[in-house]
PDB file of C-alpha atoms in Angstrom:
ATOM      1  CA  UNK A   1      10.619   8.859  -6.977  1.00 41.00           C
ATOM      2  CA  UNK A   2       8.977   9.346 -10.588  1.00 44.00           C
ATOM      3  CA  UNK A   3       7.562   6.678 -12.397  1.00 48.00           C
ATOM      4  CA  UNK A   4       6.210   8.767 -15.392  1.00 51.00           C
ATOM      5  CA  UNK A   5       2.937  10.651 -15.734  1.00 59.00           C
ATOM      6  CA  UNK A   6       1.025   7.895 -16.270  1.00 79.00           C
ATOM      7  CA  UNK A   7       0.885   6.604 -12.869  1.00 92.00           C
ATOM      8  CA  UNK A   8      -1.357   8.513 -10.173  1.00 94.00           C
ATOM      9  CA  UNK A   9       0.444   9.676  -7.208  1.00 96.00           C
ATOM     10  CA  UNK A  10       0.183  11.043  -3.840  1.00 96.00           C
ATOM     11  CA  UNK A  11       2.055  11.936  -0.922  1.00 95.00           C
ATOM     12  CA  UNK A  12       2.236  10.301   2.713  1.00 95.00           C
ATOM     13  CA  UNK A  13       1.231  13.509   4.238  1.00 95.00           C
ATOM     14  CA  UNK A  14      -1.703  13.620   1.996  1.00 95.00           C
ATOM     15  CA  UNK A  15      -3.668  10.493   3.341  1.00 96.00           C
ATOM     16  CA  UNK A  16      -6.264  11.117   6.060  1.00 93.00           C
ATOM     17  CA  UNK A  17      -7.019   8.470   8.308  1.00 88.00           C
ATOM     18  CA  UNK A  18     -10.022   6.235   7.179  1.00 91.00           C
ATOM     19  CA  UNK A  19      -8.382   6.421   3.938  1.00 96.00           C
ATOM     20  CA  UNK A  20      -7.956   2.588   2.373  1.00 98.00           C
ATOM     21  CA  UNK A  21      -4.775   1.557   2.043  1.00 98.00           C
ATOM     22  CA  UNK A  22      -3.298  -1.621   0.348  1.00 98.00           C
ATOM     23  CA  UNK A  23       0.077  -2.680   0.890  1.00 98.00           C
ATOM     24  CA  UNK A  24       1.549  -4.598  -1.349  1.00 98.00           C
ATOM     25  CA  UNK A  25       4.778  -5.823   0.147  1.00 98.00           C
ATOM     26  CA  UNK A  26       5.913  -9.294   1.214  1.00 98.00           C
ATOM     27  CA  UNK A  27       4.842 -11.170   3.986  1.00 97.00           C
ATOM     28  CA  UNK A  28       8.023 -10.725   5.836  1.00 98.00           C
ATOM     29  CA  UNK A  29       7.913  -6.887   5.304  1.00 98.00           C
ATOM     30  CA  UNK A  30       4.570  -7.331   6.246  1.00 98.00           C
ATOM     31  CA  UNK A  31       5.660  -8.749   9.699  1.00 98.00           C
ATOM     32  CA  UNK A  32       7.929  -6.360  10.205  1.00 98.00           C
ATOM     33  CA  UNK A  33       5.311  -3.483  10.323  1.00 98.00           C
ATOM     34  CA  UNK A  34       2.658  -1.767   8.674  1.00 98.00           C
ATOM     35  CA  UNK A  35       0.259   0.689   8.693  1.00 97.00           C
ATOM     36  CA  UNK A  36      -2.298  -0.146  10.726  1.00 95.00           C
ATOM     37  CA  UNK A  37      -6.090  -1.153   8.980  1.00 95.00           C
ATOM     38  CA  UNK A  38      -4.057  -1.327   5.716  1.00 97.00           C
ATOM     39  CA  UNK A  39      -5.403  -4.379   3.430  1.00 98.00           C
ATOM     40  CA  UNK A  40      -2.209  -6.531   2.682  1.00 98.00           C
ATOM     41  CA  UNK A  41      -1.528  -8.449  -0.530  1.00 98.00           C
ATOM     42  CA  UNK A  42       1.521  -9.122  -1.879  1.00 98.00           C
ATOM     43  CA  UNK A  43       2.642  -7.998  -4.856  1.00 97.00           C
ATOM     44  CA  UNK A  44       3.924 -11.924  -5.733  1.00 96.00           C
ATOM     45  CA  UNK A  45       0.139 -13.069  -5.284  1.00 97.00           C
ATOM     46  CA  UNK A  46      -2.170  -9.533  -6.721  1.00 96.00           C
ATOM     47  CA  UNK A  47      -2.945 -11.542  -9.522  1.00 93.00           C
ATOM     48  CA  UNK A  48      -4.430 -14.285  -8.261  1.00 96.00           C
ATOM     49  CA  UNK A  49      -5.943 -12.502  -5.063  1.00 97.00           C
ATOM     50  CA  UNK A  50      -7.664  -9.524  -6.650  1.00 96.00           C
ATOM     51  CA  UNK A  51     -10.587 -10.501  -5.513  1.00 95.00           C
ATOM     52  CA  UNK A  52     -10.258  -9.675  -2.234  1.00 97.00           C
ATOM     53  CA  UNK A  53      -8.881  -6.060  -3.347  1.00 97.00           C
ATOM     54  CA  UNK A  54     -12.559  -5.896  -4.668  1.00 93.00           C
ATOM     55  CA  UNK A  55     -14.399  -7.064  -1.701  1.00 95.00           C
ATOM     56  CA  UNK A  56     -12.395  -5.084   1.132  1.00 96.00           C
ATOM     57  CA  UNK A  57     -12.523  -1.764  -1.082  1.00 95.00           C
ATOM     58  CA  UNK A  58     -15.062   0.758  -1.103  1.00 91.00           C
ATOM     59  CA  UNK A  59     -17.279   1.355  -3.850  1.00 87.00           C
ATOM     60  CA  UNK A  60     -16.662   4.626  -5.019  1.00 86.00           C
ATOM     61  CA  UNK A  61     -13.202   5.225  -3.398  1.00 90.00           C
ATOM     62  CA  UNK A  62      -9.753   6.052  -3.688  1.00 97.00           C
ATOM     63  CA  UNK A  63      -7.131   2.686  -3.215  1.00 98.00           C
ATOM     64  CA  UNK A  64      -4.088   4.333  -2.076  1.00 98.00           C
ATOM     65  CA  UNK A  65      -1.446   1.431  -3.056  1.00 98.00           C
ATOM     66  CA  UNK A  66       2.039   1.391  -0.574  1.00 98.00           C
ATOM     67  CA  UNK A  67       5.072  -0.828  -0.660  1.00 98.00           C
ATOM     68  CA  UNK A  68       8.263   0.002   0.498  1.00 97.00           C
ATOM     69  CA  UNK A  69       9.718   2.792  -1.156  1.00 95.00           C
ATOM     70  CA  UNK A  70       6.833   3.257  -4.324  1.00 93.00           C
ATOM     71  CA  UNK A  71       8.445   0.951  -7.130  1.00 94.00           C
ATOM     72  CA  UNK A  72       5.925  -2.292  -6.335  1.00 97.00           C
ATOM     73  CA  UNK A  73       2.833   0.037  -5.779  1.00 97.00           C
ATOM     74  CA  UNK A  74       3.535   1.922  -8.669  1.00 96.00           C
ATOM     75  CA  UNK A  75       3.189  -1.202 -10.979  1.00 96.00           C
ATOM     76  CA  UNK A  76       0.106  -2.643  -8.977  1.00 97.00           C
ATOM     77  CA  UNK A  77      -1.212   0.784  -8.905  1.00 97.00           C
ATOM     78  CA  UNK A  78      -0.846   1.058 -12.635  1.00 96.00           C
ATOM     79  CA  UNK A  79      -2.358  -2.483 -12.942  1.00 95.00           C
ATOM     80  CA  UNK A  80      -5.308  -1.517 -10.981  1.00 95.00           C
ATOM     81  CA  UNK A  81      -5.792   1.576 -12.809  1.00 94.00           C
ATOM     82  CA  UNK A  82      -5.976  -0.604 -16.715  1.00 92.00           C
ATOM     83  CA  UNK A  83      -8.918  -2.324 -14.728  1.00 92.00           C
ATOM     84  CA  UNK A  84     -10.755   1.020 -14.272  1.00 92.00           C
ATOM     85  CA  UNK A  85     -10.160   0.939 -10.085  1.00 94.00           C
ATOM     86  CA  UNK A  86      -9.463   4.504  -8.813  1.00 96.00           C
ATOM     87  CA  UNK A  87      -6.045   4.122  -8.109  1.00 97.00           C
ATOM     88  CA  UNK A  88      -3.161   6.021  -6.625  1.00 97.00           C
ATOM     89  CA  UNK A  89       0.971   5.519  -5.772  1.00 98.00           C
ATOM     90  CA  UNK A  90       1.848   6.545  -2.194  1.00 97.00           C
ATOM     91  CA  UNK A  91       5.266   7.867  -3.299  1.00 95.00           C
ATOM     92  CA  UNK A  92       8.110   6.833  -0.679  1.00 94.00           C
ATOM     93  CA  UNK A  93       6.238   4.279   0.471  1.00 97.00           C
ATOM     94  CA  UNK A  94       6.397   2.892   3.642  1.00 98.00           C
ATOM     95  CA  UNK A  95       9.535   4.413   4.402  1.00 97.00           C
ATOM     96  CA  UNK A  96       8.394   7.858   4.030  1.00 96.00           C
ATOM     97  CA  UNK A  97       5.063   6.643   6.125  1.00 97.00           C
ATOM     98  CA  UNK A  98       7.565   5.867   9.104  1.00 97.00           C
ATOM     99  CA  UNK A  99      10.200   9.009   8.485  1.00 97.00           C
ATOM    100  CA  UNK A 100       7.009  10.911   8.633  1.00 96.00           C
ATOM    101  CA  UNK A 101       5.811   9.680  11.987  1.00 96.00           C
ATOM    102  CA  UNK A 102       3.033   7.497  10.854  1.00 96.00           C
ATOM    103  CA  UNK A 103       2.080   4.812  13.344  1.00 96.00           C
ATOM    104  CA  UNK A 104       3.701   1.104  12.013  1.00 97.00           C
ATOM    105  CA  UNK A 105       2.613  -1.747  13.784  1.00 98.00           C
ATOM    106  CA  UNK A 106       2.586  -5.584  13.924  1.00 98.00           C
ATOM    107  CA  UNK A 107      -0.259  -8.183  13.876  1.00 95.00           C
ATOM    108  CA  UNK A 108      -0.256  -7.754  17.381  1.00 95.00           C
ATOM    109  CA  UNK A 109      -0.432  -4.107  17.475  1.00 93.00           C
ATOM    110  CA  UNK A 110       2.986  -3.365  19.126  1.00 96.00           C
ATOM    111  CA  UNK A 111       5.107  -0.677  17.314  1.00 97.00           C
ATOM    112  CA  UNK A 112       6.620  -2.423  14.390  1.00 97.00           C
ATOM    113  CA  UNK A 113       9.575  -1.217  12.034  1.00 97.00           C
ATOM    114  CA  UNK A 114      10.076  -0.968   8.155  1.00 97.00           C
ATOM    115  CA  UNK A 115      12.014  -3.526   6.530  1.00 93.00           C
TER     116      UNK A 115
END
């Protein structure tokens, strides 16, 4: 998926684990499954929760932004970026993340599903 040079982008397989994640899909997605320690805000509600994007994320790091497929993190990651945050797309998104064999889980940690 390309949305232009202008937005920062890396793949699934590049993420380490300790890496932050914030996922930016709706609450039902959410339920669904989700990357486990990944910071969730929806994309509906960034705006007006930002704040707690700047509390939960490291100082000097990386914010590696996953929704779905890339299109929502690609605007919230270019968003982000306009406020001088070290942003970057995770392109494919959470379905990538689970074709891959990333770990998706539920609130209660039981294997979850993309939706």
């Amino acid at each position: 998926m390309n949305f232009g040079a202008g937005v920062p982008t890396v793949q699934v397989t590049d993420l380490k684990d300790g890496d932050f994640l914030l996922d930016v899909r709706e609450d039902d997605e959410w339920r669904a499954g989700h990357a486990e320690g990944a910071l969730h805000i929806p994309i509906s509600e960034f705006v007006a929760r930002y704040g707690e994007l700047t509390e939960a994320a490291p100082q000097d790091g990386r914010v590696h932004v996953i929704c779905r497929s890339g299109g929502r993190s690609a605007q919230v990651t270019m968003y982000l970026a306009q406020q001088g945050v070290d942003a970057v797309n995770v392109d494919g998104g959470m379905q990538y993340w689970e074709q891959t064999g990333r770990a998706v889980v539920t609130d209660d940690g039981k294997p979850g599903f993309v939706l």
